[in-house]
Every structure is written in C-alpha cells, then in structure tokens.
Amino acid sequence: MIAVKKHGILLSPTDHEFENNGVFNPGIFQIDNKVHILYRAVQNGNFSTIGYAKTEGPLQLIERNQRPLLIPEFDYEKQGIEDPRIVKIDSTYYITYTAYDGINAMGAVATSKDLISFEKLGIVTPRINYRQYAKLVKCCNHSMNPKYHHFYRLFEQIGLAGEEFRYLRDKDLVLFPRKINGKFALLHRIWPGIQIAYFEDWKELTRSFWEDYIKNLSDYIVLDPKDAFEMNYIGAGGPPIETEEGWLLIYHGVQETTRGRTYHAKAALLNRDNPQLEISRLSTPLFSPSEKWEKEGVVNNVVFPTGHAVFEGELYLYYGASDKYTGVVSTPLKELLHFLKKQS
C-alpha cells in the first residue's frame, strides 16, 4: 500500500456570492515556496467563475481574492467556466478549462503572462454534433470500447442525437508542461477514455483537424477504463509530472456502484518520449472518498484531483471533494514512482 496522508479541507465556500455554493477542482501552479490556486467557484444556480488563492508552502493559506479572477465573457461560456488546469510553457501560462453554455460542455483555453490579465482563445475542442461524431467514429474504428458510442445512442433514444448545436462533450483538457517533439501535447476526454492531441499552434485545431482526428480516434487513446474503480469512465487530473521513470499522470476514475457513482484518484506512468505508451497504472485507487465532506456534498462520493505541488520530495495533490470543497493529500513521490515501476 502507498502511504497517503489526508490534510483536510483547504478551501470552503464563503458568503461571497460568487462562491457561496462550492470551491473545488483547482488548477495549481507552484513557484518556489508559493502555490497559486485557480479554483472553480460556484454560486447558487450552478454558475461558475474562477477564483484565486495562494499558499505559503503546501497548506498555509496567505491570500484569497474576494472577487473572481476569471468570469464568463462569451456565449460559449455563459453558464460558467469550470475546472481549470494550468501550466507554464516558455513565458506563457496556459489555463485550460471547461466552457459551459447551459447545454454544451467543451474545452477552452486562456493565456496569461502574469496571472493577472488573460486572453481567451475560445473553444478548442470539436464543434461537432453527435450525429456527425457517430459517422466519423464509425468510419475507421472497429475495435474501440463500445462506450465511445454511448452518448450518441443515449441522445438517439431520447430524440436529441440530431440536434445541430448539441456538441460532443469534450472535457478535462490538460496540457503537458513542455512541448514534446516541438509540439503542444494536450490530453482531453472524449467519453470514456483519455486521448492526446499534438499541434504546433492553437489555430490548427479547426473542424477539419478534429474530423480527421475522430476518424482515427483509436490512434490517439492514452488510457481507457480498465479496472473496477474506473470502469465507467476516466479523465486526466493535473498536468503530467515529468520524472526519470516517465510521465506521472494523476487522474480520476469513476466506479458505478449500487449507491451511485464514486470518483477515485488513480495514477499511471506514461512513456517520456511517447506518452501514448502506458508503462503501468495502479490497479487500486491512490485515494478515495472516506471523509464525511468527501462523501456528502453537492455531488456525493467525489475526489477529483486537478493539480499538484512538490515539497521536499512529498507530492501534494489538490482536489475537489463532493463538488463543494478543495482538499489536499500528500504521498512520497519516490514511493509512488517505485510502486508504479514495480507494477510495470
């Protein structure tokens, strides 16, 4: 067993209107001994913005804004901007997030030089409806997990598959913290697995790019659900962590139980030169909902890791708990890597 210590709740909802319902699923960026936290702030009515906080060391909260850092500005995100992840490549911060317009949940990107002002690049995932997706994915893929057809079949049953503007759900956008072979490497989640897209410029992510990509979707799958703790679906957590053994990916796995869905934190090791090659993954969760505030909240039984920091060899994982709080756990990084390498 890997030793995992739960440090409790770091952020709770406040009386400020923009975060009176939940503060969770934070993007994390560490600079020396400071941890910058861009968290999803939800107000009553399920309207999301991005809040900001900062810690000294992994746990000592020293700053928290009383207003949102990022707010919806465009129709594609009018119901909220959700679940940010953050990396810095060269001199630019990239914040990937889910843009929600009340119907569609798609991946979007904002950039910044200073984490004060931001430029939004817009939606970068496929603006392809489910009928179009079904045709594309059936074209050339014959051995994929049948769940890749799940949403089309579901919407077809209720008469929504042909809706022109009900786009493919594509969430959990996470960038690798450096370019690979000169290209951005982007993890994303077309249900139920985790895929990867490579590109040199964000402008490449056009409709034709995604049509060709979906026709060959099986070529881009990094991880698909495998064990009982992730059999429903999986999604990337924080940015992959580069180590000598490979890229350490913390992700969430969703288990279907008689009591409903349970979200677990999982870990996998990917090849450094070709992250599509899985070296190993934990067969059991790294951690699961066990505390009352993880098991009872807006959505019960959820731990949802989205960022990390490393202090003196200890890996601190920041996560959303029950869609209400931000919690923190830690585990020895070398021990986790040793366990994963041993499993390979």
Tab-separated table of N, CA and C in Angstrom, residues 124-126 148 170-181 183-190 193-199 205 209-210 212-214 216-224 234 236 240 247 249 270-278:
chain	number	residue	atom	x	y	z
A	124	VAL	N	-11.546	25.064	-28.188
A	124	VAL	CA	-10.521	24.386	-28.987
A	124	VAL	C	-10.863	22.922	-29.244
A	125	THR	N	-11.928	22.421	-28.657
A	125	THR	CA	-12.352	21.042	-28.895
A	125	THR	C	-13.382	21.008	-30.030
A	126	PRO	N	-13.775	19.809	-30.498
A	126	PRO	CA	-14.598	19.715	-31.721
A	126	PRO	C	-15.988	20.340	-31.578
A	148	TYR	N	-17.582	4.476	-26.469
A	148	TYR	CA	-17.344	5.657	-27.294
A	148	TYR	C	-18.585	6.044	-28.100
A	170	ASP	N	-16.465	17.246	-24.574
A	170	ASP	CA	-15.015	17.029	-24.551
A	170	ASP	C	-14.455	17.865	-23.408
A	171	LYS	N	-14.056	17.185	-22.322
A	171	LYS	CA	-13.685	17.883	-21.084
A	171	LYS	C	-12.308	17.438	-20.603
A	172	ASP	N	-11.945	17.920	-19.419
A	172	ASP	CA	-10.694	17.534	-18.762
A	172	ASP	C	-9.481	17.789	-19.655
A	173	LEU	N	-9.400	19.006	-20.199
A	173	LEU	CA	-8.254	19.393	-21.011
A	173	LEU	C	-7.059	19.677	-20.113
A	174	VAL	N	-5.957	19.004	-20.399
A	174	VAL	CA	-4.745	19.150	-19.593
A	174	VAL	C	-3.540	19.164	-20.519
A	175	LEU	N	-2.746	20.212	-20.456
A	175	LEU	CA	-1.527	20.293	-21.248
A	175	LEU	C	-0.349	19.655	-20.518
A	176	PHE	N	0.534	18.994	-21.277
A	176	PHE	CA	1.825	18.627	-20.720
A	176	PHE	C	2.598	19.918	-20.453
A	177	PRO	N	3.454	19.932	-19.430
A	177	PRO	CA	4.125	21.175	-19.045
A	177	PRO	C	5.268	21.598	-19.961
A	178	ARG	N	5.541	20.823	-20.980
A	178	ARG	CA	6.507	21.226	-22.005
A	178	ARG	C	6.075	20.622	-23.336
A	179	LYS	N	6.624	21.193	-24.404
A	179	LYS	CA	6.318	20.641	-25.715
A	179	LYS	C	7.047	19.314	-25.890
A	180	ILE	N	6.444	18.451	-26.682
A	180	ILE	CA	7.030	17.146	-26.975
A	180	ILE	C	7.291	17.090	-28.474
A	181	ASN	N	8.553	16.903	-28.828
A	181	ASN	CA	8.969	16.935	-30.243
A	181	ASN	C	8.517	18.222	-30.922
A	183	LYS	N	5.977	20.131	-30.245
A	183	LYS	CA	4.534	20.373	-30.337
A	183	LYS	C	3.894	20.398	-28.949
A	184	PHE	N	2.820	21.197	-28.836
A	184	PHE	CA	1.978	21.096	-27.652
A	184	PHE	C	1.402	19.679	-27.589
A	185	ALA	N	1.279	19.144	-26.391
A	185	ALA	CA	0.642	17.844	-26.186
A	185	ALA	C	-0.521	18.059	-25.224
A	186	LEU	N	-1.722	17.771	-25.697
A	186	LEU	CA	-2.944	18.073	-24.953
A	186	LEU	C	-3.727	16.798	-24.667
A	187	LEU	N	-3.922	16.501	-23.389
A	187	LEU	CA	-4.827	15.422	-23.006
A	187	LEU	C	-6.244	15.962	-22.959
A	188	HIS	N	-7.196	15.143	-23.368
A	188	HIS	CA	-8.598	15.540	-23.290
A	188	HIS	C	-9.427	14.277	-23.146
A	189	ARG	N	-10.724	14.447	-22.932
A	189	ARG	CA	-11.563	13.286	-22.652
A	189	ARG	C	-12.827	13.275	-23.493
A	190	ILE	N	-12.774	12.485	-24.564
A	190	ILE	CA	-13.993	12.077	-25.250
A	190	ILE	C	-14.419	10.787	-24.563
A	193	GLY	N	-12.596	7.521	-22.372
A	193	GLY	CA	-11.162	7.435	-22.131
A	193	GLY	C	-10.450	8.774	-22.192
A	194	ILE	N	-9.119	8.700	-22.137
A	194	ILE	CA	-8.263	9.874	-22.232
A	194	ILE	C	-7.490	9.791	-23.535
A	195	GLN	N	-7.547	10.851	-24.326
A	195	GLN	CA	-6.846	10.894	-25.602
A	195	GLN	C	-5.812	12.016	-25.592
A	196	ILE	N	-4.955	12.037	-26.632
A	196	ILE	CA	-3.923	13.059	-26.738
A	196	ILE	C	-3.956	13.667	-28.142
A	197	ALA	N	-3.747	14.964	-28.206
A	197	ALA	CA	-3.663	15.674	-29.488
A	197	ALA	C	-2.362	16.469	-29.509
A	198	TYR	N	-1.658	16.430	-30.640
A	198	TYR	CA	-0.421	17.183	-30.828
A	198	TYR	C	-0.652	18.274	-31.862
A	199	PHE	N	-0.080	19.444	-31.627
A	199	PHE	CA	-0.223	20.535	-32.592
A	199	PHE	C	0.843	21.586	-32.291
A	205	LEU	N	-6.371	23.755	-34.580
A	205	LEU	CA	-7.477	22.938	-34.064
A	205	LEU	C	-8.803	23.366	-34.693
A	209	PHE	N	-9.394	19.495	-38.707
A	209	PHE	CA	-8.434	18.787	-37.856
A	209	PHE	C	-9.149	17.736	-37.022
A	210	TRP	N	-10.238	18.148	-36.378
A	210	TRP	CA	-10.939	17.237	-35.483
A	210	TRP	C	-11.696	16.153	-36.247
A	212	ASP	N	-10.652	14.662	-39.016
A	212	ASP	CA	-9.627	13.654	-39.315
A	212	ASP	C	-9.211	12.916	-38.051
A	213	TYR	N	-9.126	13.648	-36.956
A	213	TYR	CA	-8.723	13.063	-35.676
A	213	TYR	C	-9.736	12.011	-35.223
A	214	ILE	N	-11.018	12.336	-35.264
A	214	ILE	CA	-12.047	11.410	-34.783
A	214	ILE	C	-12.154	10.183	-35.684
A	216	ASN	N	-9.804	8.632	-36.791
A	216	ASN	CA	-8.715	7.750	-36.348
A	216	ASN	C	-8.539	7.814	-34.835
A	217	LEU	N	-9.653	7.942	-34.132
A	217	LEU	CA	-9.616	8.207	-32.702
A	217	LEU	C	-8.831	7.158	-31.927
A	218	SER	N	-8.914	5.901	-32.334
A	218	SER	CA	-8.217	4.844	-31.599
A	218	SER	C	-6.708	5.034	-31.610
A	219	ASP	N	-6.182	5.786	-32.588
A	219	ASP	CA	-4.734	6.039	-32.651
A	219	ASP	C	-4.272	7.012	-31.577
A	220	TYR	N	-5.207	7.723	-30.948
A	220	TYR	CA	-4.834	8.791	-30.026
A	220	TYR	C	-5.231	8.496	-28.580
A	221	ILE	N	-5.706	7.297	-28.313
A	221	ILE	CA	-6.115	6.952	-26.951
A	221	ILE	C	-4.887	6.697	-26.091
A	222	VAL	N	-4.820	7.379	-24.958
A	222	VAL	CA	-3.734	7.188	-23.999
A	222	VAL	C	-4.129	6.134	-22.976
A	223	LEU	N	-5.279	6.311	-22.355
A	223	LEU	CA	-5.802	5.357	-21.377
A	223	LEU	C	-7.287	5.174	-21.615
A	224	ASP	N	-7.748	3.954	-21.499
A	224	ASP	CA	-9.172	3.641	-21.474
A	224	ASP	C	-9.491	3.010	-20.121
A	234	ILE	N	-12.948	7.666	-17.229
A	234	ILE	CA	-11.791	8.260	-16.592
A	234	ILE	C	-11.558	9.646	-17.188
A	236	ALA	N	-8.274	13.003	-17.160
A	236	ALA	CA	-6.995	13.482	-16.656
A	236	ALA	C	-7.190	14.423	-15.485
A	240	PRO	N	0.628	16.308	-16.356
A	240	PRO	CA	1.551	15.198	-16.082
A	240	PRO	C	2.858	15.711	-15.475
A	247	TRP	N	6.283	9.933	-17.430
A	247	TRP	CA	5.303	10.952	-17.037
A	247	TRP	C	4.336	10.349	-16.023
A	249	LEU	N	0.985	10.519	-14.313
A	249	LEU	CA	-0.329	11.110	-14.541
A	249	LEU	C	-1.260	10.725	-13.400
A	270	LEU	N	3.460	7.022	-17.862
A	270	LEU	CA	3.481	7.034	-19.324
A	270	LEU	C	4.908	7.228	-19.821
A	271	ASN	N	5.175	6.734	-21.014
A	271	ASN	CA	6.495	6.856	-21.626
A	271	ASN	C	6.863	8.318	-21.851
A	272	ARG	N	8.100	8.709	-21.540
A	272	ARG	CA	8.507	10.110	-21.657
A	272	ARG	C	8.530	10.594	-23.099
A	273	ASP	N	8.976	9.750	-24.017
A	273	ASP	CA	9.103	10.168	-25.412
A	273	ASP	C	7.806	10.001	-26.183
A	274	ASN	N	7.000	9.044	-25.778
A	274	ASN	CA	5.720	8.797	-26.438
A	274	ASN	C	4.676	8.513	-25.358
A	275	PRO	N	4.011	9.569	-24.861
A	275	PRO	CA	3.070	9.394	-23.744
A	275	PRO	C	1.878	8.505	-24.063
A	276	GLN	N	1.679	8.146	-25.318
A	276	GLN	CA	0.594	7.222	-25.642
A	276	GLN	C	0.910	5.807	-25.177
A	277	LEU	N	2.162	5.561	-24.814
A	277	LEU	CA	2.556	4.245	-24.334
A	277	LEU	C	2.429	4.198	-22.822
A	278	GLU	N	1.543	3.371	-22.342
A	278	GLU	CA	1.344	3.200	-20.907
A	278	GLU	C	2.392	2.240	-20.360
